[in-house]
PDB file of C-alpha atoms in Angstrom:
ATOM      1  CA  UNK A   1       0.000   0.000   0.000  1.00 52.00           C
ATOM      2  CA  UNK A   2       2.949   2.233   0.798  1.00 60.00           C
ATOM      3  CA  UNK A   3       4.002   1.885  -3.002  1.00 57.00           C
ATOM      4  CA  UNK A   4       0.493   3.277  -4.156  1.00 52.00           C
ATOM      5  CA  UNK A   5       1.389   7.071  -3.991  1.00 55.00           C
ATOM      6  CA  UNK A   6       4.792   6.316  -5.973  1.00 51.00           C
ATOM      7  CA  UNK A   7       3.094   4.547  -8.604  1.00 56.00           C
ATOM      8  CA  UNK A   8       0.393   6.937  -9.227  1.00 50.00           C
ATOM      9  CA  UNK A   9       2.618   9.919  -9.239  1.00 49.00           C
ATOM     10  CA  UNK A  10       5.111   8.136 -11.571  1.00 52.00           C
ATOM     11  CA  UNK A  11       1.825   7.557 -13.769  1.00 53.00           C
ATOM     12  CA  UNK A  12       1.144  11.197 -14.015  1.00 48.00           C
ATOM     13  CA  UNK A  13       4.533  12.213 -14.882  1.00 48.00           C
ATOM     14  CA  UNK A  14       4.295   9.699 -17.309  1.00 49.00           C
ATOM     15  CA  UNK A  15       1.105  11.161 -18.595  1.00 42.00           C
ATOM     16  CA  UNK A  16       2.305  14.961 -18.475  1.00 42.00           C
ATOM     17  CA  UNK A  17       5.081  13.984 -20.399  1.00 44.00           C
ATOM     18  CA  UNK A  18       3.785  11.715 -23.441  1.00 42.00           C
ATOM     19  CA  UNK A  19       1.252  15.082 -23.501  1.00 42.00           C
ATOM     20  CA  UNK A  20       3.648  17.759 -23.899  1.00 45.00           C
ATOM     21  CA  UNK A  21       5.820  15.333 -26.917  1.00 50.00           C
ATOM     22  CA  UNK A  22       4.982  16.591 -30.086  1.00 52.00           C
ATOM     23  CA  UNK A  23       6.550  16.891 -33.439  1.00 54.00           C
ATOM     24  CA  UNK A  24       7.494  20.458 -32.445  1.00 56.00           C
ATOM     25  CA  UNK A  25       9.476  19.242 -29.266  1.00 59.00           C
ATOM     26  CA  UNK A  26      12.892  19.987 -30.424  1.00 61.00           C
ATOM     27  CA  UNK A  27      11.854  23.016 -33.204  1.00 64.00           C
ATOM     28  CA  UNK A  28      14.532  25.922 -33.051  1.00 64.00           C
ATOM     29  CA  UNK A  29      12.634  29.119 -31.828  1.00 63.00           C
ATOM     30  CA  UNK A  30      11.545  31.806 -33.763  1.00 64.00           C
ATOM     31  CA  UNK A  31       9.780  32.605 -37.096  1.00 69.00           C
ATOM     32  CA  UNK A  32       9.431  29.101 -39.145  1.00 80.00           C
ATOM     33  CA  UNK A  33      11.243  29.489 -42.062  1.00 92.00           C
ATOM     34  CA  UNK A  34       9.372  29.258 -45.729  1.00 93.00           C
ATOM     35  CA  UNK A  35      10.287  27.112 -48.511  1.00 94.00           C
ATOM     36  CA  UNK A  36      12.009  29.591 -50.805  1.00 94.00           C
ATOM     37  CA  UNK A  37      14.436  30.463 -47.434  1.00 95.00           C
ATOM     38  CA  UNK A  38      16.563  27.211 -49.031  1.00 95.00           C
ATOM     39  CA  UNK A  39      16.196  28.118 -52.407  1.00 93.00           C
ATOM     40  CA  UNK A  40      13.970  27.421 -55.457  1.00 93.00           C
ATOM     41  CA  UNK A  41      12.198  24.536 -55.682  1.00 93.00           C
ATOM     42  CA  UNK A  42      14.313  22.811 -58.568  1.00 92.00           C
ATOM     43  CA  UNK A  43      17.265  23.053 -55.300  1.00 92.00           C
ATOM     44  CA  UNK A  44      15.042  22.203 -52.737  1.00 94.00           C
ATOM     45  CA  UNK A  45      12.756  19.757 -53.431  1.00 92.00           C
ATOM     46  CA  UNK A  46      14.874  16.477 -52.231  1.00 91.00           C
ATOM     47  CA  UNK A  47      15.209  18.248 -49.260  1.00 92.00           C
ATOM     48  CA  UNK A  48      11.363  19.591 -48.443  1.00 93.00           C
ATOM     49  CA  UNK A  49       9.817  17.630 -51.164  1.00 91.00           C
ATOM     50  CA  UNK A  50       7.215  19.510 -53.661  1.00 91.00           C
ATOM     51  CA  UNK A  51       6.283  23.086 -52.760  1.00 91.00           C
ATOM     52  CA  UNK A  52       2.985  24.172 -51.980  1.00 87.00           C
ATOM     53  CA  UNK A  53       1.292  27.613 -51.810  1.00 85.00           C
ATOM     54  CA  UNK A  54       2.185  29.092 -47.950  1.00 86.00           C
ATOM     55  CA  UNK A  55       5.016  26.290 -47.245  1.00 89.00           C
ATOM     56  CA  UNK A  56       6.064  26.664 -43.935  1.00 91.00           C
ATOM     57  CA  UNK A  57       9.319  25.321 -42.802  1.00 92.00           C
ATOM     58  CA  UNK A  58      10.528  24.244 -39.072  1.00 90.00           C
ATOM     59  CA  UNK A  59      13.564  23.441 -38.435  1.00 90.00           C
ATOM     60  CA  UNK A  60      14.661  20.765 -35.435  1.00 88.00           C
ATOM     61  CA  UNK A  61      16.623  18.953 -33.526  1.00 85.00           C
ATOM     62  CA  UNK A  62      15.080  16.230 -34.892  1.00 81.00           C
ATOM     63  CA  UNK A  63      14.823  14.400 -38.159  1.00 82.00           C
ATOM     64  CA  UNK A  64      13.466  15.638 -41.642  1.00 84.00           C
ATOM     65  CA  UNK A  65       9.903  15.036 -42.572  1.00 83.00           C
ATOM     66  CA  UNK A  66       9.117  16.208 -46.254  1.00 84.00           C
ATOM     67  CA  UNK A  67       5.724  14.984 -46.019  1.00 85.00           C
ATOM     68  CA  UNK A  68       2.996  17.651 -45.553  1.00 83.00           C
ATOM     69  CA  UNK A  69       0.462  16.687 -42.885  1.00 82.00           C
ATOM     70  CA  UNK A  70      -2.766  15.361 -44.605  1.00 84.00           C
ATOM     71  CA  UNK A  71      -4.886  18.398 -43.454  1.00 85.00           C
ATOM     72  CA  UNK A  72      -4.056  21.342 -41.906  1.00 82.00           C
ATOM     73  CA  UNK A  73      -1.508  23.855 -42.913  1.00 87.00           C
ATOM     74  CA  UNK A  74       1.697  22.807 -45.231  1.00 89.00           C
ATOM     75  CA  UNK A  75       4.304  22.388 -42.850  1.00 90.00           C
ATOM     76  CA  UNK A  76       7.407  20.759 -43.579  1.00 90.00           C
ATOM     77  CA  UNK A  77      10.112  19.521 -40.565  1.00 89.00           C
ATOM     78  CA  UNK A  78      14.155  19.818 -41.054  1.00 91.00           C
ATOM     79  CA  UNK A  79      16.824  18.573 -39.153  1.00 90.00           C
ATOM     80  CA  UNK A  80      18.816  21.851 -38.573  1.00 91.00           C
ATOM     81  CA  UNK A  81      22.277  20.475 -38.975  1.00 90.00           C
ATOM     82  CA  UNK A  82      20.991  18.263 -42.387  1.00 93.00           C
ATOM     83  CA  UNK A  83      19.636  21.628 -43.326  1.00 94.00           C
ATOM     84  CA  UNK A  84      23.076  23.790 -42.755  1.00 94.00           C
ATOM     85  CA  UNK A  85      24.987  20.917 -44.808  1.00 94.00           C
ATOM     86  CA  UNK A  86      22.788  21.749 -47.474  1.00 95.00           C
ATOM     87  CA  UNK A  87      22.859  25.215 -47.491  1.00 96.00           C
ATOM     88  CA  UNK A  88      26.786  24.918 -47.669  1.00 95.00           C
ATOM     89  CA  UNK A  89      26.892  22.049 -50.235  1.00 95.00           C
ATOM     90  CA  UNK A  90      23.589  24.496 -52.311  1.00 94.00           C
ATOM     91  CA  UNK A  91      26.117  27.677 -51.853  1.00 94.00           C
ATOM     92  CA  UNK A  92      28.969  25.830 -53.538  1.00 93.00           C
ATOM     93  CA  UNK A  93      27.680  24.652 -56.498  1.00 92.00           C
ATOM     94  CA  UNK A  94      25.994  27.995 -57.149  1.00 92.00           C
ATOM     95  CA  UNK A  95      27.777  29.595 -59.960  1.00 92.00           C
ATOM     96  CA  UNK A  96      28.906  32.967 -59.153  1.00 90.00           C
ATOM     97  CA  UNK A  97      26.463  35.442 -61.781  1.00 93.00           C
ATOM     98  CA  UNK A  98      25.213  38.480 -60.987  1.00 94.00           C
ATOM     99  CA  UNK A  99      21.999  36.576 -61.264  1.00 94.00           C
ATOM    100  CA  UNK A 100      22.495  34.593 -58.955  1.00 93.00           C
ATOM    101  CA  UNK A 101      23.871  37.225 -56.110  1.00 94.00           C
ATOM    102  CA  UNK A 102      20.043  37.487 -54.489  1.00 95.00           C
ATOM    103  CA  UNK A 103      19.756  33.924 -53.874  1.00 95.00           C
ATOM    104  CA  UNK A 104      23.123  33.370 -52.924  1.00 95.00           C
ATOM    105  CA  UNK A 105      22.474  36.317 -49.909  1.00 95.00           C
ATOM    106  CA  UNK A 106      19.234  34.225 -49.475  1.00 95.00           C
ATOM    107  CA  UNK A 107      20.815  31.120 -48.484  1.00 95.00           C
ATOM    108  CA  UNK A 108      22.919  32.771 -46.579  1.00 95.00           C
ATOM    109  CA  UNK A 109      21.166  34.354 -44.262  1.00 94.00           C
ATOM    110  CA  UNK A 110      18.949  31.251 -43.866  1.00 95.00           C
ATOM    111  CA  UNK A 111      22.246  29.538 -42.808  1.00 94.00           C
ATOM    112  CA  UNK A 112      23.320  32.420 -40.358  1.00 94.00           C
ATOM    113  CA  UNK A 113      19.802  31.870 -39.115  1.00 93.00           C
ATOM    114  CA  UNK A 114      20.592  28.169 -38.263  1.00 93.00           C
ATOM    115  CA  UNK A 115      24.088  28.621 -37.026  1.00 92.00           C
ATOM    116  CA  UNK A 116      22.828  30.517 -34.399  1.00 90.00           C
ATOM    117  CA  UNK A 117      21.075  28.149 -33.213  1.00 88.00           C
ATOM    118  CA  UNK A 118      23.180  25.533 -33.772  1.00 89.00           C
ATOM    119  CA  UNK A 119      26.127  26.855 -32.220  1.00 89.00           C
ATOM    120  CA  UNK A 120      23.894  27.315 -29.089  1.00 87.00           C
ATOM    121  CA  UNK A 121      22.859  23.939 -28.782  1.00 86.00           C
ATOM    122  CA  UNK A 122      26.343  22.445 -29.414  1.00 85.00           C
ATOM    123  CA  UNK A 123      28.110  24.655 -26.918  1.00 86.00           C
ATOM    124  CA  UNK A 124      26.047  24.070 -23.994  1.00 83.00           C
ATOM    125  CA  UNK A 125      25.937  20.188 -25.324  1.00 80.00           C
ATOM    126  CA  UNK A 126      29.678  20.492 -25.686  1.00 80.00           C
ATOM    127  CA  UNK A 127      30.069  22.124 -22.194  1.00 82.00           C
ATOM    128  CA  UNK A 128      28.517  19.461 -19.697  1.00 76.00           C
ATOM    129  CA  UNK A 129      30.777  17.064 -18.149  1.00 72.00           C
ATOM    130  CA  UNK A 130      30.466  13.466 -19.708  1.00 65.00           C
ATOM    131  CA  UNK A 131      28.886  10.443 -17.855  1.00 55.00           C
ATOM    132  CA  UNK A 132      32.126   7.932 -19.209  1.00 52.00           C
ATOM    133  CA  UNK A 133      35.271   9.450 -20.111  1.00 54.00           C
ATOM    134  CA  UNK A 134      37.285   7.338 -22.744  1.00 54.00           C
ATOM    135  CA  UNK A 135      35.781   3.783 -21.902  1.00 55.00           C
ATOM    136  CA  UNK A 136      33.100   3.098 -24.454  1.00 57.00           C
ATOM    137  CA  UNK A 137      31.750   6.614 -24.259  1.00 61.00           C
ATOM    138  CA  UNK A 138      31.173   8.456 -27.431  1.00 64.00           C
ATOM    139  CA  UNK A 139      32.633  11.352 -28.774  1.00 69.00           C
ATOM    140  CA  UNK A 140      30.403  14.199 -28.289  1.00 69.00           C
ATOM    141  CA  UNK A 141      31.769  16.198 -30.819  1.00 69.00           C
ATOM    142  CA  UNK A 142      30.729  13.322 -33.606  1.00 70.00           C
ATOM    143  CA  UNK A 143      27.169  13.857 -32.520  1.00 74.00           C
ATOM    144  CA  UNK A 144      27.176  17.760 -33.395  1.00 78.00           C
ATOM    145  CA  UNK A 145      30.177  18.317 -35.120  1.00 80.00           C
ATOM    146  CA  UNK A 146      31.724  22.425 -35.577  1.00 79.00           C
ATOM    147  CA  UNK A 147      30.125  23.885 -38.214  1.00 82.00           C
ATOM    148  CA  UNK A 148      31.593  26.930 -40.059  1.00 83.00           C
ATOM    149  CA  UNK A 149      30.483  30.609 -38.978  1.00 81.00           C
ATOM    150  CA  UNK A 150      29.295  31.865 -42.402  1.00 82.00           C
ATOM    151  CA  UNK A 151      28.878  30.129 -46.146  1.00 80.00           C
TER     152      UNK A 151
END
């Protein structure tokens, strides 16, 4: 009978948390980004799949879900870091044309945007003191590698 209390309240924490998980658990905050923030769609359609009218993007901690939701508004999910190594890999291949200076500032500024982010993340990830050092741990800086300041 003693154990009744612990069980219950382990129940509702259990509840209150399952609640509160949703896709948006580990989104970046901010404005959500829109599709044309990673380019045109021709560029970024393996990444967000086909563009919509009003395609929102959120960025995450998380994985990358290019399918819309089946009703509601057209939201697409992107892991931030698979995000930034597209940006960089997008910005390289872009020939250098006066044409192609507005998009170029474009993805730019969309990858300033995540770095910021990022960097947060990884430097308070970097900065706690590991559980196992050097016997079978892993190397934290494998999970979120340095990423470079600008593209």
């Amino acid at each position: 009978m003693k154990a009744l209390p612990h069980i219950a309240l382990l129940a509702c924490c259990g509840l209150l948390f399952l609640v509160g998980c949703g896709a948006n658990i580990n989104a970046i905050p901010g404005p959500p980004l829109t599709y044309d923030d990673f380019g045109t769609e021709s560029m970024a359609s393996h990444l967000l799949g086909p563009k919509r009218e009003n395609t929102q993007v959120i960025a995450r901690f998380g994985s990358t879900d290019p399918t819309p939701p089946p009703e509601g508004p057209d939201v697409r999910f992107v892991s931030v870091s698979q995000a930034m190594n597209y940006l960089r890999h997008s910005v390289r291949k872009l020939p250098r044309t006066p044409e192609n200076a507005a998009l170029h500032q474009r993805l730019s500024t969309t990858y300033s945007r995540l770095y910021r982010q990022y960097s947060t993340k990884r430097d308070s990830f970097m900065s706690v003191p590991s559980a196992s050092y050097g016997r079978g741990g892993m190397n934290r800086a494998l999970m979120m590698p340095p990423m470079p300041p600008s593209i």
